[in-house]
Tab-separated table of N, CA and C in Angstrom:
chain	number	residue	atom	x	y	z
A	58	UNK	N	27.494	5.726	-21.495
A	58	UNK	CA	28.000	4.288	-21.480
A	58	UNK	C	26.505	3.323	-21.595
A	59	UNK	N	25.695	4.405	-21.446
A	59	UNK	CA	23.863	3.212	-21.228
A	59	UNK	C	24.157	2.431	-20.568
A	60	UNK	N	24.596	2.732	-19.168
A	60	UNK	CA	24.148	2.131	-18.113
A	60	UNK	C	23.813	3.217	-17.019
A	61	UNK	N	23.173	1.880	-15.882
A	61	UNK	CA	22.667	2.766	-14.615
A	61	UNK	C	22.895	2.205	-13.410
A	62	UNK	N	23.773	3.003	-12.385
A	62	UNK	CA	24.049	2.668	-11.526
A	62	UNK	C	23.142	3.081	-10.189
A	63	UNK	N	22.906	2.520	-9.381
A	63	UNK	CA	21.321	2.342	-8.346
A	63	UNK	C	22.265	1.869	-7.500
A	64	UNK	N	21.415	1.935	-6.126
A	64	UNK	CA	21.921	1.580	-4.937
A	64	UNK	C	20.436	1.727	-3.932
A	65	UNK	N	20.305	0.948	-2.881
A	65	UNK	CA	18.907	1.057	-2.508
A	65	UNK	C	19.365	1.133	-0.915
A	66	UNK	N	18.828	2.123	-0.150
A	66	UNK	CA	19.173	2.505	1.542
A	66	UNK	C	17.987	2.884	1.881
A	67	UNK	N	16.953	1.749	1.777
A	67	UNK	CA	15.551	1.739	2.417
A	67	UNK	C	14.887	2.215	1.822
A	68	UNK	N	14.568	2.964	0.803
A	68	UNK	CA	13.645	3.430	-0.102
A	68	UNK	C	13.065	2.000	-1.226
A	69	UNK	N	11.909	2.877	-1.760
A	69	UNK	CA	11.035	1.568	-2.672
A	69	UNK	C	12.402	1.110	-3.505
A	70	UNK	N	11.842	-0.110	-4.205
A	70	UNK	CA	12.488	-0.792	-5.233
A	70	UNK	C	12.534	0.276	-6.672
A	71	UNK	N	13.416	0.175	-7.569
A	71	UNK	CA	13.090	1.001	-8.583
A	71	UNK	C	12.101	-0.574	-9.554
A	72	UNK	N	11.780	0.095	-10.562
A	72	UNK	CA	11.043	-0.462	-11.409
A	72	UNK	C	11.681	-0.170	-13.116
A	73	UNK	N	12.072	-1.766	-13.483
A	73	UNK	CA	12.417	-1.500	-15.125
A	73	UNK	C	11.918	-2.388	-16.051
A	74	UNK	N	11.505	-1.527	-16.911
A	74	UNK	CA	11.053	-1.901	-18.120
A	74	UNK	C	11.884	-1.768	-19.156
A	75	UNK	N	12.300	-3.533	-19.944
A	75	UNK	CA	13.272	-3.129	-21.208
A	75	UNK	C	12.537	-2.964	-22.118
A	76	UNK	N	12.978	-2.406	-23.152
A	76	UNK	CA	12.119	-2.413	-24.673
A	76	UNK	C	11.629	-2.979	-25.103
A	77	UNK	N	10.667	-3.008	-25.866
A	77	UNK	CA	9.609	-4.298	-26.345
A	77	UNK	C	10.631	-4.835	-27.216
A	78	UNK	N	10.665	-6.053	-27.018
A	78	UNK	CA	11.765	-6.784	-28.226
A	78	UNK	C	10.750	-7.966	-28.935
A	79	UNK	N	9.360	-8.216	-28.432
A	79	UNK	CA	8.807	-9.224	-28.895
A	79	UNK	C	7.578	-8.695	-28.731
A	80	UNK	N	6.295	-9.900	-28.239
A	80	UNK	CA	5.289	-9.852	-27.773
A	80	UNK	C	4.884	-9.405	-26.355
A	81	UNK	N	5.511	-9.649	-25.778
A	81	UNK	CA	5.507	-9.376	-24.305
A	81	UNK	C	6.820	-9.391	-23.396
A	82	UNK	N	6.608	-8.325	-22.584
A	82	UNK	CA	7.968	-8.192	-22.125
A	82	UNK	C	7.378	-7.941	-20.282
A	83	UNK	N	8.438	-8.358	-19.367
A	83	UNK	CA	7.761	-8.073	-18.073
A	83	UNK	C	8.884	-6.620	-17.389
A	84	UNK	N	7.746	-6.462	-16.562
A	84	UNK	CA	8.403	-5.183	-15.402
A	84	UNK	C	9.566	-5.784	-14.626
A	85	UNK	N	10.785	-5.579	-14.271
A	85	UNK	CA	11.384	-5.947	-13.046
A	85	UNK	C	11.915	-4.939	-11.856
A	86	UNK	N	11.684	-5.666	-10.667
A	86	UNK	CA	12.104	-4.603	-9.837
A	86	UNK	C	13.252	-5.225	-9.150
A	87	UNK	N	13.659	-3.765	-9.374
A	87	UNK	CA	15.094	-3.786	-9.153
A	87	UNK	C	15.488	-3.254	-7.186
A	88	UNK	N	16.260	-4.273	-6.610
A	88	UNK	CA	16.324	-3.699	-5.233
A	88	UNK	C	17.591	-4.384	-4.434
A	89	UNK	N	18.441	-3.881	-5.110
A	89	UNK	CA	20.005	-4.276	-4.326
A	89	UNK	C	19.846	-4.282	-3.059
A	90	UNK	N	20.634	-4.837	-2.357
A	90	UNK	CA	20.628	-5.117	-1.013
A	90	UNK	C	21.488	-3.447	-0.250
A	91	UNK	N	20.969	-3.458	0.666
A	91	UNK	CA	21.298	-2.415	1.241
A	91	UNK	C	20.422	-2.230	2.996
A	92	UNK	N	21.225	-0.963	3.446
A	92	UNK	CA	20.542	-0.549	4.906
A	92	UNK	C	19.737	0.433	4.966
A	93	UNK	N	18.800	0.873	5.840
A	93	UNK	CA	18.196	2.340	5.651
A	93	UNK	C	19.380	3.399	5.972
A	94	UNK	N	19.070	4.598	5.202
A	94	UNK	CA	19.936	5.238	5.066
A	94	UNK	C	19.287	6.432	6.752
A	95	UNK	N	20.645	6.681	7.319
A	95	UNK	CA	20.346	7.334	8.296
A	95	UNK	C	20.215	6.540	9.394
A	96	UNK	N	20.323	5.190	9.268
A	96	UNK	CA	20.075	4.527	10.658
A	96	UNK	C	21.354	4.202	11.303
A	97	UNK	N	21.614	4.651	12.541
A	97	UNK	CA	22.953	4.755	12.999
A	97	UNK	C	23.096	3.648	14.103
A	98	UNK	N	23.554	2.654	13.592
A	98	UNK	CA	24.284	1.354	13.781
A	98	UNK	C	25.220	1.549	14.850
A	99	UNK	N	26.109	2.204	14.132
A	99	UNK	CA	27.649	2.754	14.432
A	99	UNK	C	28.350	3.557	13.700
A	100	UNK	N	29.365	3.717	13.368
A	100	UNK	CA	29.738	4.992	12.523
A	100	UNK	C	29.918	5.105	11.079
A	101	UNK	N	29.072	4.062	10.760
A	101	UNK	CA	28.856	4.488	9.374
A	101	UNK	C	29.176	2.939	8.410
A	102	UNK	N	30.099	1.898	9.074
A	102	UNK	CA	30.451	1.094	8.488
A	102	UNK	C	29.794	-0.604	8.101
A	103	UNK	N	28.630	-0.565	9.019
A	103	UNK	CA	27.661	-1.197	8.909
A	103	UNK	C	26.704	-1.215	7.514
A	104	UNK	N	26.555	0.348	7.384
A	104	UNK	CA	25.942	0.577	6.424
A	104	UNK	C	26.623	0.416	4.853
A	105	UNK	N	28.105	0.701	4.872
A	105	UNK	CA	28.802	1.129	3.451
A	105	UNK	C	29.363	-0.748	3.525
A	106	UNK	N	29.213	-1.511	4.582
A	106	UNK	CA	29.065	-3.058	4.435
A	106	UNK	C	28.085	-3.486	3.670
A	107	UNK	N	27.006	-3.083	3.538
A	107	UNK	CA	25.923	-3.938	3.421
A	107	UNK	C	25.121	-3.027	2.183
A	108	UNK	N	26.146	-2.107	1.623
A	108	UNK	CA	24.978	-1.159	0.887
A	108	UNK	C	25.342	-1.837	-0.739
A	109	UNK	N	25.038	-1.832	-1.593
A	109	UNK	CA	25.367	-2.789	-2.902
A	109	UNK	C	24.737	-2.029	-4.006
A	110	UNK	N	25.702	-1.576	-4.644
A	110	UNK	CA	25.459	-1.318	-6.079
A	110	UNK	C	25.618	-1.917	-7.246
A	111	UNK	N	24.427	-1.666	-8.303
A	111	UNK	CA	23.985	-2.394	-9.479
A	111	UNK	C	23.852	-1.468	-10.240
A	112	UNK	N	24.842	-1.923	-11.543
A	112	UNK	CA	24.784	-1.307	-12.890
A	112	UNK	C	23.811	-1.843	-13.839
A	113	UNK	N	23.228	-1.485	-14.466
A	113	UNK	CA	21.780	-1.869	-15.507
A	113	UNK	C	22.257	-1.514	-16.858
A	114	UNK	N	22.717	-2.246	-17.572
A	114	UNK	CA	22.842	-1.491	-19.160
A	114	UNK	C	21.143	-1.266	-19.529
A	115	UNK	N	21.429	0.013	-20.302
A	115	UNK	CA	20.072	0.188	-20.616
A	115	UNK	C	20.363	0.249	-22.244
A	116	UNK	N	19.208	0.273	-22.774
A	116	UNK	CA	18.875	0.542	-24.220
A	116	UNK	C	17.871	1.676	-24.659
A	117	UNK	N	17.880	2.293	-25.846
A	117	UNK	CA	16.669	2.998	-26.246
A	117	UNK	C	15.465	2.268	-25.999
A	118	UNK	N	14.473	2.848	-25.529
A	118	UNK	CA	13.243	2.752	-25.181
A	118	UNK	C	12.985	2.063	-23.695
A	119	UNK	N	14.184	1.569	-23.392
A	119	UNK	CA	14.164	1.346	-21.715
A	119	UNK	C	13.338	2.262	-20.791
A	120	UNK	N	12.456	2.111	-19.872
A	120	UNK	CA	11.671	2.444	-18.945
A	120	UNK	C	12.246	2.084	-17.428
A	121	UNK	N	12.403	3.297	-16.573
A	121	UNK	CA	12.884	3.354	-15.305
A	121	UNK	C	12.047	3.982	-14.579
A	122	UNK	N	11.361	3.656	-13.398
A	122	UNK	CA	10.663	4.537	-12.466
A	122	UNK	C	10.992	4.228	-11.337
A	123	UNK	N	11.562	5.265	-10.132
A	123	UNK	CA	11.348	5.315	-8.973
A	123	UNK	C	10.280	6.190	-8.496
A	124	UNK	N	9.791	5.534	-7.468
A	124	UNK	CA	8.809	6.395	-6.839
A	124	UNK	C	9.141	6.378	-4.965
A	125	UNK	N	8.236	6.837	-4.209
A	125	UNK	CA	8.078	6.864	-2.975
A	125	UNK	C	6.843	6.357	-2.418
A	126	UNK	N	6.932	5.792	-1.519
A	126	UNK	CA	6.179	4.922	-1.044
A	126	UNK	C	4.612	5.312	-0.698
A	127	UNK	N	4.695	6.510	-0.777
A	127	UNK	CA	3.191	7.045	-0.961
A	127	UNK	C	2.674	6.908	-2.239
A	128	UNK	N	3.144	6.556	-3.303
A	128	UNK	CA	2.282	5.880	-4.360
A	128	UNK	C	1.896	4.572	-3.994
A	129	UNK	N	2.636	3.673	-3.562
A	129	UNK	CA	2.089	2.163	-3.530
A	129	UNK	C	1.359	1.910	-2.250
A	130	UNK	N	1.448	3.163	-1.134
A	130	UNK	CA	0.674	3.261	-0.074
A	130	UNK	C	-0.704	3.754	0.440
A	131	UNK	N	-0.912	4.588	-1.213
A	131	UNK	CA	-2.109	5.423	-1.616
A	131	UNK	C	-3.444	4.489	-1.207
A	132	UNK	N	-4.395	4.788	-0.117
A	132	UNK	CA	-5.202	4.082	-0.051
A	132	UNK	C	-6.381	4.630	-0.430
A	133	UNK	N	-7.362	3.820	-0.517
A	133	UNK	CA	-8.719	4.115	-1.046
A	133	UNK	C	-9.644	4.176	0.151
A	134	UNK	N	-11.169	4.434	0.026
A	134	UNK	CA	-12.031	4.564	1.380
A	134	UNK	C	-12.149	3.379	2.169
A	135	UNK	N	-11.685	2.227	1.707
A	135	UNK	CA	-11.690	1.097	2.516
A	135	UNK	C	-10.608	0.366	2.930
A	136	UNK	N	-9.402	1.317	2.598
A	136	UNK	CA	-8.368	0.936	3.472
A	136	UNK	C	-7.362	0.245	2.496
A	137	UNK	N	-7.604	-0.227	1.483
A	137	UNK	CA	-6.846	-0.987	0.825
A	137	UNK	C	-5.655	-0.280	-0.460
A	138	UNK	N	-4.156	-0.317	0.059
A	138	UNK	CA	-4.008	0.248	-0.809
A	138	UNK	C	-3.369	-0.065	-2.656
A	139	UNK	N	-2.548	0.748	-2.816
A	139	UNK	CA	-2.922	0.745	-4.419
A	139	UNK	C	-2.058	-0.477	-4.945
A	140	UNK	N	-0.778	-0.576	-4.403
A	140	UNK	CA	-0.009	-1.609	-4.165
A	140	UNK	C	0.705	-1.564	-5.585
A	141	UNK	N	2.003	-2.604	-5.366
A	141	UNK	CA	3.273	-2.449	-6.489
A	141	UNK	C	2.754	-2.875	-7.772
A	142	UNK	N	1.621	-3.948	-7.369
A	142	UNK	CA	1.118	-4.700	-8.482
A	142	UNK	C	0.657	-3.798	-9.774
A	143	UNK	N	-0.200	-2.800	-9.313
A	143	UNK	CA	-0.853	-2.301	-10.153
A	143	UNK	C	-0.155	-1.379	-10.477
A	144	UNK	N	0.968	-0.658	-9.852
A	144	UNK	CA	1.806	0.130	-10.524
A	144	UNK	C	2.379	-0.543	-11.574
A	145	UNK	N	2.826	-1.664	-11.298
A	145	UNK	CA	3.682	-2.490	-12.398
A	145	UNK	C	2.900	-2.554	-13.472
A	146	UNK	N	1.502	-3.024	-13.183
A	146	UNK	CA	0.449	-3.201	-14.656
A	146	UNK	C	0.350	-1.881	-15.497
A	147	UNK	N	0.395	-0.934	-14.731
A	147	UNK	CA	0.242	0.308	-15.563
A	147	UNK	C	1.603	0.557	-16.384
A	148	UNK	N	3.099	0.070	-15.856
A	148	UNK	CA	3.893	0.332	-16.745
A	148	UNK	C	4.008	-0.286	-17.716
A	149	UNK	N	3.297	-1.714	-17.296
A	149	UNK	CA	3.798	-2.881	-18.622
A	149	UNK	C	2.746	-2.107	-19.605
A	150	UNK	N	1.207	-1.961	-18.873
A	150	UNK	CA	0.621	-1.454	-20.306
A	150	UNK	C	0.637	-0.140	-21.132
A	151	UNK	N	1.499	0.799	-20.169
A	151	UNK	CA	1.814	1.920	-21.072
A	151	UNK	C	2.874	1.980	-21.708
A	152	UNK	N	4.342	1.171	-21.378
A	152	UNK	CA	5.285	1.804	-21.308
A	152	UNK	C	6.066	2.015	-22.973
A	153	UNK	N	5.262	2.154	-23.485
A	153	UNK	CA	5.512	2.422	-25.182
A	153	UNK	C	5.415	3.967	-25.430
A	154	UNK	N	4.540	4.512	-24.536
A	154	UNK	CA	4.022	5.898	-24.431
A	154	UNK	C	5.288	6.613	-24.025
A	155	UNK	N	5.020	8.107	-24.244
A	155	UNK	CA	5.992	9.207	-24.025
A	155	UNK	C	6.040	8.997	-22.240
A	156	UNK	N	6.827	9.192	-21.897
A	156	UNK	CA	6.968	9.749	-20.105
A	156	UNK	C	5.954	10.295	-19.673
A	157	UNK	N	5.899	11.579	-20.350
A	157	UNK	CA	4.683	12.163	-20.006
A	157	UNK	C	3.273	11.693	-19.746
A	158	UNK	N	2.861	11.169	-21.007
A	158	UNK	CA	1.579	10.548	-20.971
A	158	UNK	C	1.822	9.268	-19.752
A	159	UNK	N	2.919	8.512	-19.872
A	159	UNK	CA	2.559	7.538	-18.535
A	159	UNK	C	2.734	8.372	-17.365
A	160	UNK	N	3.326	9.115	-17.093
A	160	UNK	CA	3.379	9.787	-15.462
A	160	UNK	C	1.765	10.350	-15.515
A	161	UNK	N	1.002	10.959	-16.254
A	161	UNK	CA	-0.252	11.101	-16.416
A	161	UNK	C	-1.249	10.266	-16.311
A	162	UNK	N	-0.905	9.092	-16.875
A	162	UNK	CA	-2.108	7.767	-16.630
A	162	UNK	C	-1.534	6.850	-15.236
A	163	UNK	N	-0.469	7.330	-14.683
A	163	UNK	CA	-0.639	6.511	-13.415
A	163	UNK	C	-1.061	7.738	-12.423
A	164	UNK	N	-0.923	9.013	-12.435
A	164	UNK	CA	-1.779	9.684	-11.649
A	164	UNK	C	-3.216	9.785	-11.542
A	165	UNK	N	-3.921	9.424	-12.822
A	165	UNK	CA	-5.062	9.736	-13.148
A	165	UNK	C	-5.339	8.392	-12.326
A	166	UNK	N	-4.855	7.212	-12.123
A	166	UNK	CA	-5.224	5.941	-12.121
A	166	UNK	C	-5.377	6.209	-10.674
A	167	UNK	N	-4.103	6.452	-9.986
A	167	UNK	CA	-4.128	6.444	-8.553
A	167	UNK	C	-5.246	7.395	-7.715
A	168	UNK	N	-5.577	8.632	-8.474
A	168	UNK	CA	-6.299	9.368	-8.093
A	168	UNK	C	-7.752	8.856	-7.883
A	169	UNK	N	-8.195	8.192	-8.978
A	169	UNK	CA	-9.432	7.157	-9.390
A	169	UNK	C	-9.478	5.880	-8.417
A	170	UNK	N	-8.715	5.585	-7.960
A	170	UNK	CA	-8.302	4.444	-7.089
A	170	UNK	C	-8.543	5.124	-5.657
A	171	UNK	N	-7.805	6.001	-5.157
A	171	UNK	CA	-7.927	6.711	-4.317
A	171	UNK	C	-9.485	7.237	-3.889
A	172	UNK	N	-9.789	7.442	-4.738
A	172	UNK	CA	-11.038	8.589	-4.895
A	172	UNK	C	-11.086	9.581	-3.850
A	173	UNK	N	-12.309	9.774	-2.951
A	173	UNK	CA	-12.307	10.774	-1.639
A	173	UNK	C	-11.683	10.706	-0.662
A	174	UNK	N	-10.691	9.619	-0.425
A	174	UNK	CA	-10.013	9.552	0.879
A	174	UNK	C	-8.978	10.553	0.992
A	175	UNK	N	-8.562	10.611	1.805
A	175	UNK	CA	-7.476	11.766	2.289
A	175	UNK	C	-5.864	11.034	1.530
A	176	UNK	N	-5.220	11.900	1.096
A	176	UNK	CA	-4.137	11.584	1.393
A	176	UNK	C	-3.074	11.397	2.827
A	177	UNK	N	-2.492	10.483	2.593
A	177	UNK	CA	-1.182	10.262	3.930
A	177	UNK	C	-0.049	10.619	3.733
A	178	UNK	N	0.229	10.752	3.002
A	178	UNK	CA	1.824	10.802	2.446
A	178	UNK	C	2.395	11.622	0.713
A	179	UNK	N	3.292	11.842	0.955
A	179	UNK	CA	3.778	12.445	-0.244
A	179	UNK	C	3.854	11.309	-1.340
A	180	UNK	N	3.575	11.588	-2.658
A	180	UNK	CA	3.576	10.991	-3.707
A	180	UNK	C	4.369	11.487	-4.933
A	181	UNK	N	5.526	10.806	-4.881
A	181	UNK	CA	6.362	11.469	-5.920
A	181	UNK	C	7.229	10.111	-6.818
A	182	UNK	N	6.967	10.395	-8.092
A	182	UNK	CA	7.320	9.576	-9.118
A	182	UNK	C	8.429	10.393	-10.025
A	183	UNK	N	9.570	9.345	-10.504
A	183	UNK	CA	10.138	10.148	-11.689
A	183	UNK	C	10.394	8.926	-12.536
A	184	UNK	N	10.098	9.137	-14.260
A	184	UNK	CA	10.173	8.457	-14.901
A	184	UNK	C	11.554	8.351	-15.767
A	185	UNK	N	12.101	7.569	-16.102
A	185	UNK	CA	13.551	8.157	-17.046
A	185	UNK	C	12.944	6.794	-18.212
A	186	UNK	N	13.297	7.792	-19.247
A	186	UNK	CA	13.260	6.751	-20.607
A	186	UNK	C	14.408	7.125	-21.569
A	187	UNK	N	14.846	6.151	-21.905
A	187	UNK	CA	16.376	6.521	-22.923
A	187	UNK	C	15.793	6.558	-24.206
A	188	UNK	N	15.841	7.899	-25.035
A	188	UNK	CA	15.277	8.061	-26.081
A	188	UNK	C	16.162	7.786	-27.128
A	189	UNK	N	15.960	7.094	-28.412
A	189	UNK	CA	17.237	6.589	-29.275
A	189	UNK	C	18.090	7.838	-29.519
A	190	UNK	N	17.257	8.749	-30.102
A	190	UNK	CA	17.937	10.158	-30.365
A	190	UNK	C	19.255	10.426	-29.461
A	191	UNK	N	19.212	10.353	-28.055
A	191	UNK	CA	20.329	10.349	-27.200
A	191	UNK	C	21.360	9.382	-27.130
A	192	UNK	N	20.947	8.657	-27.569
A	192	UNK	CA	21.715	6.942	-27.081
A	192	UNK	C	23.145	7.112	-28.384
A	193	UNK	N	24.111	6.866	-28.159
A	193	UNK	CA	25.687	6.974	-29.209
A	193	UNK	C	24.771	5.834	-29.794
A	194	UNK	N	25.464	5.971	-31.235
A	194	UNK	CA	25.446	5.311	-32.176
A	194	UNK	C	26.320	4.084	-32.079
A	195	UNK	N	26.204	2.821	-32.440
A	195	UNK	CA	26.865	1.916	-32.524
A	195	UNK	C	27.847	1.749	-33.496
A	196	UNK	N	29.461	1.509	-32.925
A	196	UNK	CA	30.260	1.942	-34.198
A	196	UNK	C	31.013	0.560	-34.482
């Protein structure tokens, strides 16, 4: 169907970079409404009431990034976090590359930024890129 259904339950928003259609393109921060998963306020009715699913249409060349807070909160020796802005810039700058190359570039830049500072959280990222070979042909 070339769509992605997603919800947010307290985790980081996902980043979406549409395929290149011109000279510039912008990374979109997708953060549907939701309540932290596992927060027990009631029997779950409040969580269900607040949770919003969004459907994002996808095209060949689109890039999606899911990540844990350890990525954007990775700190250098001065206590400065890597931040979402740096992650967005890396995604924009390298979004046309193969996902393996994008991942490697991100990890290298995070390591370079952190330097000798000790990690304080897990760092997980998942890149999804729709390949033209996997997209159904238009009829």
